[in-house]
XYZ file of C-alpha atoms in Angstrom:
618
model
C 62.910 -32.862 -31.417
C 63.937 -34.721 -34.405
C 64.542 -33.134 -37.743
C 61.341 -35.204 -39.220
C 59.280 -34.031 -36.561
C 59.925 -30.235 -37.721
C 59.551 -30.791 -41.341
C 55.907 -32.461 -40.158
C 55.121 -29.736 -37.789
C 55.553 -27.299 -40.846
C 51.972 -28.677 -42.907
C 49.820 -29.485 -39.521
C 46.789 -27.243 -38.770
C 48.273 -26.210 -35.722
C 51.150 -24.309 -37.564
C 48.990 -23.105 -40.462
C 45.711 -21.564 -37.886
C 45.276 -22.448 -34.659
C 41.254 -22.245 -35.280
C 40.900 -25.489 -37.248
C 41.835 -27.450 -34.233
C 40.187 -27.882 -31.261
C 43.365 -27.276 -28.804
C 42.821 -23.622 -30.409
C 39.645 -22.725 -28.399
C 40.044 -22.464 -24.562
C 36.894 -21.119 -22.835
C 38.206 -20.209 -19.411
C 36.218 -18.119 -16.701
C 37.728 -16.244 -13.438
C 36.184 -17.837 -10.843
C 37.379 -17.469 -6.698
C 38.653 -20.285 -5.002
C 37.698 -20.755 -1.289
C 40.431 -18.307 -0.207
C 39.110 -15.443 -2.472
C 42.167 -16.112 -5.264
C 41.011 -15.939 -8.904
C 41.588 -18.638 -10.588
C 41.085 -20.037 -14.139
C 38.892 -22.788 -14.670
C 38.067 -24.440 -17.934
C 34.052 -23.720 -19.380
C 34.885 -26.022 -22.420
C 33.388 -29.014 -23.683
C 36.651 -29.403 -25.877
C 38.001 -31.168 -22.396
C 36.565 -34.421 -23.115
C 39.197 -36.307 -23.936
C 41.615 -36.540 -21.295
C 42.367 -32.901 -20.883
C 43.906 -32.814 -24.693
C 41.114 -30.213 -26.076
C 40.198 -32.253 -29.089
C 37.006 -34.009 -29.953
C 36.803 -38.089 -29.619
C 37.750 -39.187 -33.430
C 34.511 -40.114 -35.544
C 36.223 -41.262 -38.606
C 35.631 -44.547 -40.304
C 38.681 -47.341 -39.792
C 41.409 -46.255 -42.798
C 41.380 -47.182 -46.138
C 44.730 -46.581 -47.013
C 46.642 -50.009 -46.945
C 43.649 -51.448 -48.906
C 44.425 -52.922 -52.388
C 41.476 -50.291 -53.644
C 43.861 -47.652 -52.292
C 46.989 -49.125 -53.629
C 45.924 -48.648 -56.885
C 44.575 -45.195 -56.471
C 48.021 -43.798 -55.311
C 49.824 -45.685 -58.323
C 47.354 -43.522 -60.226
C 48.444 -40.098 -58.452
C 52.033 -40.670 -58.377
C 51.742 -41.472 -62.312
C 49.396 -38.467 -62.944
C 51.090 -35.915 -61.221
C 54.903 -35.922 -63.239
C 52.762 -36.611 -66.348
C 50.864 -33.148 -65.247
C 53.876 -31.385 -64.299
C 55.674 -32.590 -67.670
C 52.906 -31.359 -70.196
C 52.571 -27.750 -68.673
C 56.533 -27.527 -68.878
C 56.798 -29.172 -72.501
C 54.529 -26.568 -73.768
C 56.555 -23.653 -72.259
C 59.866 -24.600 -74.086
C 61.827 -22.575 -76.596
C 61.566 -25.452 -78.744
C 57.438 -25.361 -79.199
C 55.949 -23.266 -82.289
C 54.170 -21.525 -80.156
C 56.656 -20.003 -77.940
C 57.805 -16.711 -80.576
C 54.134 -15.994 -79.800
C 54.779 -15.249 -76.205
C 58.113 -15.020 -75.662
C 57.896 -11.100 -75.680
C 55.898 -11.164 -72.214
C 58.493 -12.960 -70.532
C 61.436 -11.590 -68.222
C 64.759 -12.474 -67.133
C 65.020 -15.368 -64.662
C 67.177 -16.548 -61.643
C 67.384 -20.257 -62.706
C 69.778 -20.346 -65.254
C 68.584 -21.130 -69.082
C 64.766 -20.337 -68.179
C 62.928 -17.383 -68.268
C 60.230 -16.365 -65.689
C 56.617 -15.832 -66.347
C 55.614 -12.328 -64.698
C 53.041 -11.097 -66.623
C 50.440 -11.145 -64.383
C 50.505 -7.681 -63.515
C 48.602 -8.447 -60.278
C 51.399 -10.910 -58.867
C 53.819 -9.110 -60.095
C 53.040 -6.102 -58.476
C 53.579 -8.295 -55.277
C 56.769 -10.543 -56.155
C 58.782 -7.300 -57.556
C 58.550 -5.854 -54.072
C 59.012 -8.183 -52.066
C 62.104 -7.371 -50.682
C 61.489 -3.844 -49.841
C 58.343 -5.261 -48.065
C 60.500 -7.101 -46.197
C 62.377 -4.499 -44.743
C 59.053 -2.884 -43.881
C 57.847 -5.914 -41.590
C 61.680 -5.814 -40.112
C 61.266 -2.331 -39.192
C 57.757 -2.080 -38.198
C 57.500 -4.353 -34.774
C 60.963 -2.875 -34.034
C 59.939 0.327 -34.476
C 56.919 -0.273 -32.161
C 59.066 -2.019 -29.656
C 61.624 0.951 -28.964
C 58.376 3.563 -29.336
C 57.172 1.722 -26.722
C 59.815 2.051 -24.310
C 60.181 5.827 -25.095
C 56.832 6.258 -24.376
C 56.713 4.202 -20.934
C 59.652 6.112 -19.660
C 58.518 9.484 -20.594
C 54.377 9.262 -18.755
C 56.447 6.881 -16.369
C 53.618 3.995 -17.709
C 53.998 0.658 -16.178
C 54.318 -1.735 -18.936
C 52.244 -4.216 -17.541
C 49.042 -1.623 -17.196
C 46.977 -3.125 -20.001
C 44.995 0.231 -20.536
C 48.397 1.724 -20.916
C 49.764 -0.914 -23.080
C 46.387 -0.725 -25.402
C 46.539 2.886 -25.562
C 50.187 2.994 -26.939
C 49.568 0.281 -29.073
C 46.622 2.168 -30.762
C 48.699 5.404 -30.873
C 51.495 3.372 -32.608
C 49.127 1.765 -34.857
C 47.308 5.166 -35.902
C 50.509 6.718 -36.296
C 52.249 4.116 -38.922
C 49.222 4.397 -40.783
C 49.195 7.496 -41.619
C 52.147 7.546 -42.498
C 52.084 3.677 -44.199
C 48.763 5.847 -46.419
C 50.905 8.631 -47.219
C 53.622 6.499 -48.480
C 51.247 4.283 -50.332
C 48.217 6.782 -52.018
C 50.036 10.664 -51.525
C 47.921 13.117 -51.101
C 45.120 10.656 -51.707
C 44.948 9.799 -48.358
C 42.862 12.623 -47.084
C 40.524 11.077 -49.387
C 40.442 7.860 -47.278
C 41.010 9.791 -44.122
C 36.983 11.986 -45.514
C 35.009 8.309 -45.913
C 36.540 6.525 -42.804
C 34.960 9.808 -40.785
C 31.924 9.996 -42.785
C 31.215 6.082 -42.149
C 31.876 6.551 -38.410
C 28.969 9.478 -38.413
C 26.712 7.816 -39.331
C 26.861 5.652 -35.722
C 26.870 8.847 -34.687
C 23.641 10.699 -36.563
C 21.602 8.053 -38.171
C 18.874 6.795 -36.033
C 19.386 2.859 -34.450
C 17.055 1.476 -36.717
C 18.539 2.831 -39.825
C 22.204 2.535 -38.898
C 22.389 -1.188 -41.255
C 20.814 0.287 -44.315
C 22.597 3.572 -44.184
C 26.039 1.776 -43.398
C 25.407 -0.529 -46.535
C 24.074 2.156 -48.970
C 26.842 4.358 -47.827
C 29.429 1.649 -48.245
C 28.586 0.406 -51.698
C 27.412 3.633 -52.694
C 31.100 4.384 -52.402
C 32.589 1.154 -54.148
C 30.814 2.239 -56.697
C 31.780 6.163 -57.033
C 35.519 5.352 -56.182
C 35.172 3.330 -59.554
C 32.984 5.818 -61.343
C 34.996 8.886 -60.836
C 38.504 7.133 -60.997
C 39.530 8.321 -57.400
C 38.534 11.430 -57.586
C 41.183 13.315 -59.190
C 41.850 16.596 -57.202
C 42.178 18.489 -60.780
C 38.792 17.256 -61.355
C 37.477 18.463 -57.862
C 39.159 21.570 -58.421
C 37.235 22.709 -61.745
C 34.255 20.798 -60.687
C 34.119 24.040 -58.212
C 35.746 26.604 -59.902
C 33.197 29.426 -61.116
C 35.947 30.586 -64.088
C 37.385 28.700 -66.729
C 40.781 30.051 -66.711
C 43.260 28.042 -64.466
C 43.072 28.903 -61.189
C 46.125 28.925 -58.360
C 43.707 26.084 -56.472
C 43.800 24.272 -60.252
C 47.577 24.033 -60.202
C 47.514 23.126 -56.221
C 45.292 20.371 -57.324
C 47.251 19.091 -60.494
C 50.430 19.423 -57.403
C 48.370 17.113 -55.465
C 47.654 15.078 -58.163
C 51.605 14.335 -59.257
C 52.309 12.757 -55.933
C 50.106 9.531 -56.037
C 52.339 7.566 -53.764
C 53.555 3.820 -54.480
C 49.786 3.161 -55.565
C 48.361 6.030 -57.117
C 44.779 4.065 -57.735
C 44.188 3.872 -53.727
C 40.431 2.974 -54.704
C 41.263 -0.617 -55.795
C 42.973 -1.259 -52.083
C 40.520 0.433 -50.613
C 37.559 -2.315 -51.224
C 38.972 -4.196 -48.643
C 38.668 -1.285 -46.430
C 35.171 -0.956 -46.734
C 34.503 -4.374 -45.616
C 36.080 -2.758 -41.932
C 33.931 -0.278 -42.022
C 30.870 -1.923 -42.582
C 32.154 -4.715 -39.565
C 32.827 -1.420 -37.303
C 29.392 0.185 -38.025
C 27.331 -3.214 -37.795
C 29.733 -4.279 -34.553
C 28.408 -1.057 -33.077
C 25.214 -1.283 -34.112
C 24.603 -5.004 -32.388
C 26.531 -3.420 -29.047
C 23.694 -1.344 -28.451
C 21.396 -3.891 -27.089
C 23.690 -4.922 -24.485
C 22.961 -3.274 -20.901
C 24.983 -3.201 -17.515
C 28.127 -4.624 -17.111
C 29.845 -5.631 -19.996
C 29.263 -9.943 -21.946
C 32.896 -10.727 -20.243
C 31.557 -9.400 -16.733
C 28.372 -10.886 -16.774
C 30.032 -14.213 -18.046
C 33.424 -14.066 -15.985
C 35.259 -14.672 -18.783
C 39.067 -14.564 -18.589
C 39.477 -12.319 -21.369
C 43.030 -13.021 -22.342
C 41.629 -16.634 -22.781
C 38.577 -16.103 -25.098
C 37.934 -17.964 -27.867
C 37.910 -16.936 -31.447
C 33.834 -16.978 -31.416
C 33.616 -15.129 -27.955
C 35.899 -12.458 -29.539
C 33.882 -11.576 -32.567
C 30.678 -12.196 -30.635
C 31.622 -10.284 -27.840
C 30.661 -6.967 -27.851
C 33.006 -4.114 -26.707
C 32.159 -1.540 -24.403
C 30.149 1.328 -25.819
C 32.767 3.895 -25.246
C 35.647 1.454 -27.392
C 33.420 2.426 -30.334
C 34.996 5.744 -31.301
C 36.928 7.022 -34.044
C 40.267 6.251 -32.508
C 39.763 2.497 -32.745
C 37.634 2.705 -35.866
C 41.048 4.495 -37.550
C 43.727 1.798 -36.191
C 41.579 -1.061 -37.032
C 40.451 0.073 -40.866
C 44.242 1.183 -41.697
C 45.800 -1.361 -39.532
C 49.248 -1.244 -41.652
C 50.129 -5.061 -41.765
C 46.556 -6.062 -42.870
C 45.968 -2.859 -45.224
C 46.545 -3.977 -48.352
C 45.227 -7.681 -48.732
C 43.713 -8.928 -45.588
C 43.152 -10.770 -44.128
C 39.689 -9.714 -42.971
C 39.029 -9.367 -38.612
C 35.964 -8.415 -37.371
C 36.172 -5.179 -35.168
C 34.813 -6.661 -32.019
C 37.994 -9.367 -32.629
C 40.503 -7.207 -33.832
C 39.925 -4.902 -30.670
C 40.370 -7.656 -27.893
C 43.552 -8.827 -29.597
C 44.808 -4.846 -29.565
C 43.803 -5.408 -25.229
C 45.182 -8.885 -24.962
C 47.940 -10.841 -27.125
C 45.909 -14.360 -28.350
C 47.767 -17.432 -26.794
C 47.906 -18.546 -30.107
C 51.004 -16.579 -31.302
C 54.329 -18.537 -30.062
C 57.802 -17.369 -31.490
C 57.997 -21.357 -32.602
C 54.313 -21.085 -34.680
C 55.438 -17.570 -36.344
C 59.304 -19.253 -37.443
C 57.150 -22.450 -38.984
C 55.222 -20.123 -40.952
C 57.863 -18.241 -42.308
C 59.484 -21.177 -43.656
C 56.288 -22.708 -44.875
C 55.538 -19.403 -46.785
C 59.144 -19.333 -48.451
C 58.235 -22.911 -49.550
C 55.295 -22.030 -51.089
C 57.100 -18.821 -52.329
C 59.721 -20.878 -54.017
C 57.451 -23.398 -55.443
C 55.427 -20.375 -56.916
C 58.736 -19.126 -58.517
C 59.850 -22.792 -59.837
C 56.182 -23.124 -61.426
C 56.487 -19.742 -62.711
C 60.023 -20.688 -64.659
C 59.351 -24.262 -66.193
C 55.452 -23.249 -66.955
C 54.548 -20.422 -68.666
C 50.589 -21.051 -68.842
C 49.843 -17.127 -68.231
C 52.023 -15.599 -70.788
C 50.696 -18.491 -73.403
C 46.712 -17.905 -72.235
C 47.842 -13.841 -72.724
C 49.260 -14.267 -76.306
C 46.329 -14.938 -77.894
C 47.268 -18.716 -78.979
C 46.174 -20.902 -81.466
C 44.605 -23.417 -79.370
C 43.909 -26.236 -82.182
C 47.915 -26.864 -81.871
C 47.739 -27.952 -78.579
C 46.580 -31.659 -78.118
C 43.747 -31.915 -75.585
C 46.067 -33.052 -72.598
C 48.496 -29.933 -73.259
C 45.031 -27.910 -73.384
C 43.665 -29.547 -70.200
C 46.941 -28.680 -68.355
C 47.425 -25.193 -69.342
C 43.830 -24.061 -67.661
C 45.022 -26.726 -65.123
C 48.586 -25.001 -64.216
C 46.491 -21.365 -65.041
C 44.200 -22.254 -62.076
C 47.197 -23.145 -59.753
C 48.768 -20.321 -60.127
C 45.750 -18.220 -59.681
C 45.570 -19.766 -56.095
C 49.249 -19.307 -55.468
C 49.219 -15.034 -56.818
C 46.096 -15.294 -54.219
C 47.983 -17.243 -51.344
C 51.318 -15.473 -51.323
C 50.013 -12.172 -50.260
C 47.298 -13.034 -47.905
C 50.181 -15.196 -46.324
C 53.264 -12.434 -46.277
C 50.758 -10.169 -44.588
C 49.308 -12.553 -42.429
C 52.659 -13.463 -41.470
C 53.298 -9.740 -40.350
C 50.624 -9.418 -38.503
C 51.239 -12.411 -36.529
C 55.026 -11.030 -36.079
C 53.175 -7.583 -34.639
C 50.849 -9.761 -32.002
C 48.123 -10.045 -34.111
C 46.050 -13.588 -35.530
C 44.169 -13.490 -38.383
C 42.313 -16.360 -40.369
C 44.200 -18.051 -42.892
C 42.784 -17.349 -45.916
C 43.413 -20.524 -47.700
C 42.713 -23.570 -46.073
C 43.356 -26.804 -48.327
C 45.371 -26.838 -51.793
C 43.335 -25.606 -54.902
C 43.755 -29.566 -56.092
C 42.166 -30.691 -52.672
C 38.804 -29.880 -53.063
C 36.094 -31.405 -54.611
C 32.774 -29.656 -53.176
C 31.565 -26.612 -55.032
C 30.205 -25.370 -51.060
C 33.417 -26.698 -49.347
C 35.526 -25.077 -52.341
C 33.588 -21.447 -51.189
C 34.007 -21.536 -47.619
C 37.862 -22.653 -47.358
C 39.023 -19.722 -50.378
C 39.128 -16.649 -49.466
C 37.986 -17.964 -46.480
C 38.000 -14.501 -43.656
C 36.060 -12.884 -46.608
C 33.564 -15.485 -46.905
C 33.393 -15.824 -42.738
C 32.757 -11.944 -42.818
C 29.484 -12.670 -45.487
C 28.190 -14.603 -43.478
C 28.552 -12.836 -40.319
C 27.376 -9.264 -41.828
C 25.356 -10.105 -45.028
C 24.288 -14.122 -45.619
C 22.864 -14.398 -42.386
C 21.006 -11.311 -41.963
C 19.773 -12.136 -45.136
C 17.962 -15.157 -43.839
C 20.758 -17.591 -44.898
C 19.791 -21.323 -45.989
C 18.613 -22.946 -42.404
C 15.658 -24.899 -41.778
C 12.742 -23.218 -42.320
C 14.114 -20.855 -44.815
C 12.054 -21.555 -48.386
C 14.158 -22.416 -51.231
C 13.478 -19.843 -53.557
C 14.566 -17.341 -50.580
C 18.025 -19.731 -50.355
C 18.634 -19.442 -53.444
C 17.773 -15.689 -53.599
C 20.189 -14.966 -50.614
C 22.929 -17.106 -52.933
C 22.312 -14.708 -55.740
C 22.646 -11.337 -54.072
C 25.864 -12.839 -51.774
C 27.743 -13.531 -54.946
C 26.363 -10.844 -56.836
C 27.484 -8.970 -53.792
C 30.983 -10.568 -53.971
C 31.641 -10.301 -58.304
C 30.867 -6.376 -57.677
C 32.951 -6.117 -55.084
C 35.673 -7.929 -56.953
C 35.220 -5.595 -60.063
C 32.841 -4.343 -61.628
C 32.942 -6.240 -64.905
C 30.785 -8.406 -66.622
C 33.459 -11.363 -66.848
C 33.301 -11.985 -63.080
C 29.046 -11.232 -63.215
C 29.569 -14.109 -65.227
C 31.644 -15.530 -62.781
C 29.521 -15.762 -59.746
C 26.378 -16.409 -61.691
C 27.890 -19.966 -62.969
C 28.904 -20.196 -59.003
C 25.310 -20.200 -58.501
C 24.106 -22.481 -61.606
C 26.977 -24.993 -60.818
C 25.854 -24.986 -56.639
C 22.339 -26.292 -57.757
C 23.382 -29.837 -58.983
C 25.309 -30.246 -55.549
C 22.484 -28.997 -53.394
C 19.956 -31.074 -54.941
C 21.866 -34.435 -54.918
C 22.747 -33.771 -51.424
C 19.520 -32.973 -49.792
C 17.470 -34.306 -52.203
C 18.035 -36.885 -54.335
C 20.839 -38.886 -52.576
C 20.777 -37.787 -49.269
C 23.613 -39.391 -46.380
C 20.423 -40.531 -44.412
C 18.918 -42.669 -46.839
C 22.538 -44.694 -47.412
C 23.182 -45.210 -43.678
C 23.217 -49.261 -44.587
C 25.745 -48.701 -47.507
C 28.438 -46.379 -47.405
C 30.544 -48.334 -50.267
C 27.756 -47.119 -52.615
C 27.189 -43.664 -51.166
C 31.081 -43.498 -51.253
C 31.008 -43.648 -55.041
C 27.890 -42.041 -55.474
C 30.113 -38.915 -54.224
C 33.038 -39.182 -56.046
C 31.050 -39.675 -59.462
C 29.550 -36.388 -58.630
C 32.607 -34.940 -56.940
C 34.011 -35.438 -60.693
C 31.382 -33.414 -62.000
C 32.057 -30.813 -59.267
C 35.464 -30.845 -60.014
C 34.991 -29.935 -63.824
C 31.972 -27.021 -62.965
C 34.855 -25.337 -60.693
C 37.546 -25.438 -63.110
C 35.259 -24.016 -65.686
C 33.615 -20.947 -63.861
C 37.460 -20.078 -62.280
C 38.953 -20.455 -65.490
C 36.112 -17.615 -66.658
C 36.252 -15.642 -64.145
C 40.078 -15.311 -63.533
C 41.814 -16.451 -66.188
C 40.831 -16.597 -69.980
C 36.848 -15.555 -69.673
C 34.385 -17.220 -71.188
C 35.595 -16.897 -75.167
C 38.532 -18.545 -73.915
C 36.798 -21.344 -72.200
C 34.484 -21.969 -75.172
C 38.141 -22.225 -77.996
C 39.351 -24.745 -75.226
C 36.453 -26.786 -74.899
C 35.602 -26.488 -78.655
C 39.278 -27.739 -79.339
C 38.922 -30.521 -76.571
C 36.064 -31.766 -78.452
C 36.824 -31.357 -81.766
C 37.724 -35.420 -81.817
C 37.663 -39.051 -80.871
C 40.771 -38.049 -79.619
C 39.602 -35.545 -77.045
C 36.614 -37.436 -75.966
C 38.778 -40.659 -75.193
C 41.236 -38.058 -73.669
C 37.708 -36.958 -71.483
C 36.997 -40.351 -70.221
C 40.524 -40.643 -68.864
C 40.438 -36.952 -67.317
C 37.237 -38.304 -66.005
C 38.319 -41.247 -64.083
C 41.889 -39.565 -62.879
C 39.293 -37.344 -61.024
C 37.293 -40.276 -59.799
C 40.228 -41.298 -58.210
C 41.684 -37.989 -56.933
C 37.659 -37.440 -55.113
C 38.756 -40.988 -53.312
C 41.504 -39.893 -52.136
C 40.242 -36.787 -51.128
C 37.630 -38.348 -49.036
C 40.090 -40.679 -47.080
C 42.222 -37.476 -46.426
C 39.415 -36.146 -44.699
C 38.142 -39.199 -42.854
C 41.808 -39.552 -41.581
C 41.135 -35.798 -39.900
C 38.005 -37.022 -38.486
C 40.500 -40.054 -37.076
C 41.978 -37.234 -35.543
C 39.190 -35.704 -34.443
C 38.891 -32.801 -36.670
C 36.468 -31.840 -39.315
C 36.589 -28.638 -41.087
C 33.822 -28.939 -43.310
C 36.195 -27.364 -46.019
């Protein structure tokens, strides 16, 4: 294979998640040939075209070697240095602003620069880096040679898969306890207390009541983990002492206390965790109307073949329901701490059956693609210091209304790379330990241009586990469904999802402008310019989009700039210094049109994936 090749192969679907392309979803069954041998035969409609797996492409012919087009990618490739050159010419030594916010800066690696790490968040992340590192080294190795003890010793054969599960899962249980310990100290028996208490209630509650209590529980606990800091043991410990003097169990607790592990506030990781326990509770709960032989049985599924839907929809046996699994799937070490998010029913089969998916070749192109984005992260991070500037408390009137434009512009990019990184280094582990979760982030924070599409491709195993477990019970949006109830179901899911977040009122705000700045988009769509009425002129309809896509564009910036970067009285001193002129209303129109030609290009990006007969809808 030619060097080219692999430098493509690193940005296709393929490499990044196997689930946005059809080759990704065989459907096979066991079925008996005439001499009684099972055999695998295909149950897929994805066979259509000539045995490839992907769809017949849709798209319209390509636009790309048009004049129209010509001129839109002179545009870009002027826009983009200008872009680059205005966040960095603001974060010089040389700009009156810079004594301002020097002081939150740290040393760098690239010589002459210094490197913006004071987002405590990322930083967090980037300063241990290497010792996590050594952890994913470690961790598969340590499984491997485990293994092998363990075969030798109950004389196992390896290829047994109830053997192989059932020394996975003890390997997996016992690196998480110890991976907790590490992490929260004695704080983990804390975890260890709601992980049981959630499984009871499969257990004690009656069928009908097992949602509601799961939920209440659940969120009743978000909510107290918050409330009562964690529940200090020193705390516990005079909530039930009977004296006021300080009692031996006092100074046992205040012991307990002083050993918080690497993350002494376990209750802001442990969000995450509740989102497992709610998918183990609900999994269990929609397993109970299955009877007889098991969904794989009954459908002769090969289940080492099954497709990402048939493995969440699946349902395990009853008995795989127990506190065993519940443990190694909530505390599963590699997915722990950020995510990504797997469904129980999922993350079981792949614990029974390695996913086809995983290839030593996929996992290497991955690494190197997440270095790349780590080092672009780290060069953005040295040459643009829009953090430490929106931190310092600026004066925003000195900057002209490009430089302001840029710095919430380069803010919000860096936002989505502190998100990315993570969700990708522990992604990356997990596929290294036999394990496929979602990517989390589907398309570039710049590529995007629908409010809806924006929503379902960011964060995107979170927002696949609302709808699963909360949009869709709900009622969702589907025909039938009144609009007032839609919308209803829009407000509770991101009222749902700000809470869960934090409880603040900046990201209340947040998901609330989320739900203002959805309306426009909804209505033009499926009401006032709807795709069926322009069947006869898709020029028109083509602009029609990208005028609004602008506006989308703008409404996104805005509510992410409030909610994660420099809240709403920041937002309003930008704008209000944008505005203050003839200069930043001509500087508008430009911004404006720049956009107008970014949506274009946007929307032949994604009619070249239909070409190829993919369509993510993100």
């Amino acid at each position: 294979m030619s060097l080219w090749y692999q430098i493509k192969s690193l940005y296709t679907l393929d490499t990044l998640d196997t689930r946005l392309t059809a080759t990704s979803e065989p459907t096979t069954k066991l079925v008996k040939n005439e001499n009684d041998n099972v055999v695998h035969k295909s149950s897929s409609a994805q066979d259509k075209d000539a045995g490839t797996g992907r769809q017949q492409g849709s798209g319209r012919p390509p636009k790309w070697k048009t004049l129209e087009y010509f001129l839109y990618c002179f545009v870009v490739m002027s826009a983009v240095p200008m872009m680059i050159y205005v966040g960095y010419s603001v974060s010089r030594a040389s700009d009156p602003e810079y004594p301002r916010y020097e002081p939150l800066l740290s040393p760098g690696w690239i010589p002459g620069r210094k490197v913006d790490n004071s987002d405590q968040q990322y930083a967090g992340f980037r300063d241990n880096i290497p010792y996590m590192a050594i952890v994913v080294l470690i961790h598969p190795l340590l499984r491997i040679f485990l293994n092998r003890i363990t075969q030798r010793l109950l004389q196992s054969d390896e290829r047994d898969p109830d053997a192989a599960f059932k020394a996975r899962r003890m390997f997996d249980i016992g690196f998480a306890v110890i991976f907790t310990f590490v992490l929260h100290g004695f704080s983990a028996f804390k975890i260890f207390l709601i992980l049981y208490s959630s499984f009871m209630i499969t257990r004690h509650v009656p069928k009908p009541w097992i949602p509601a209590a799961t939920w209440i529980f659940n969120v009743g606990v978000l909510f107290a983990n918050e409330y009562f800091n964690g529940y200090p043991y020193s705390r516990l410990a005079k909530f039930i002492s009977f004296s006021g003097s300080k009692s031996a169990s006092s100074k046992w607790a205040e012991t307990m206390d002083s050993y918080g592990g690497l993350i002494p506030r376990w209750e802001i990781l442990f969000k995450i965790t509740t989102l497992r326990l709610i998918s183990f509770n609900i999994d269990y709960y929609w397993s109970l109307d299955r009877q007889g032989s098991t969904a794989i049985e009954k459908k002769q599924l090969n289940p080492s073949l099954l497709s990402e839907k048939e493995r969440i929809s699946t349902p395990a046996p009853s008995h795989a329901y127990n506190f065993a699994n519940m443990f190694a799937y909530a505390l599963y070490s590699p997915l722990y701490i950020a995510g990504p998010i797997l469904t129980f029913n999922d993350h079981l089969t792949q614990m029974r059956h390695r996913p086809p998916s995983i290839t030593t070749r996929r996992i290497v192109l991955y690494a190197v693609r997440f270095l790349l984005t780590l080092l672009t992260m780290e060069l953005t991070l040295h040459f643009i210091y829009a953090v430490a500037i929106s931190k310092s408390n600026p004066n925003w009137s000195h900057y002209t209304p490009f430089q302001l434009s840029m710095l919430g512009y380069h803010n919000l990019h860096i936002i989505w790379l502190k998100l990315l990184l993570p969700w990708r280094f522990f992604r990356l582990w997990a596929l290294i330990d036999g394990m496929d979760p979602p990517e989390n982030m589907v398309r570039c924070m710049s590529d995007n241009y629908s409010i809806l599409a924006f929503w379902r491709g960011w964060h995107r195993s979170f927002n696949r586990w609302i709808v699963r477990y909360l949009y869709v019970p709900l009622g969702g949006a589907g025909r039938g469904t009144p609009t007032s109830r839609s919308l209803l179901n829009l407000l509770l899911v991101f009222t749902f999802v700000a809470l869960w977040h934090d409880l603040s009122l900046q990201l209340l705000t947040w998901s609330w402008l989320i739900i203002i700045f959805l309306m426009p988009e909804l209505i033009c769509s499926t009401v006032l310019f709807p795709a069926k009425n322009f069947k006869n002129k898709p020029e028109t309809y083509r602009f029609l989009c990208a005028t609004g896509a602008v506006g989308n564009i703008l409404m996104m910036m805005a509510a992410n700039l409030v909610g994660f970067a420099v809240g709403l009285d920041g937002l309003q001193s930008m704008v209000a210094s944008i505005m203050s002129g003839w200069e930043g209303w001509t500087f508008l129109l430009a911004a404006c049109a720049t956009l107008f030609v970014g949506s274009m290009v946007m929307f032949e990006i994604r009619e070249d994936e239909k070409r190829r007969g993919i369509d993510l809808r993100y």
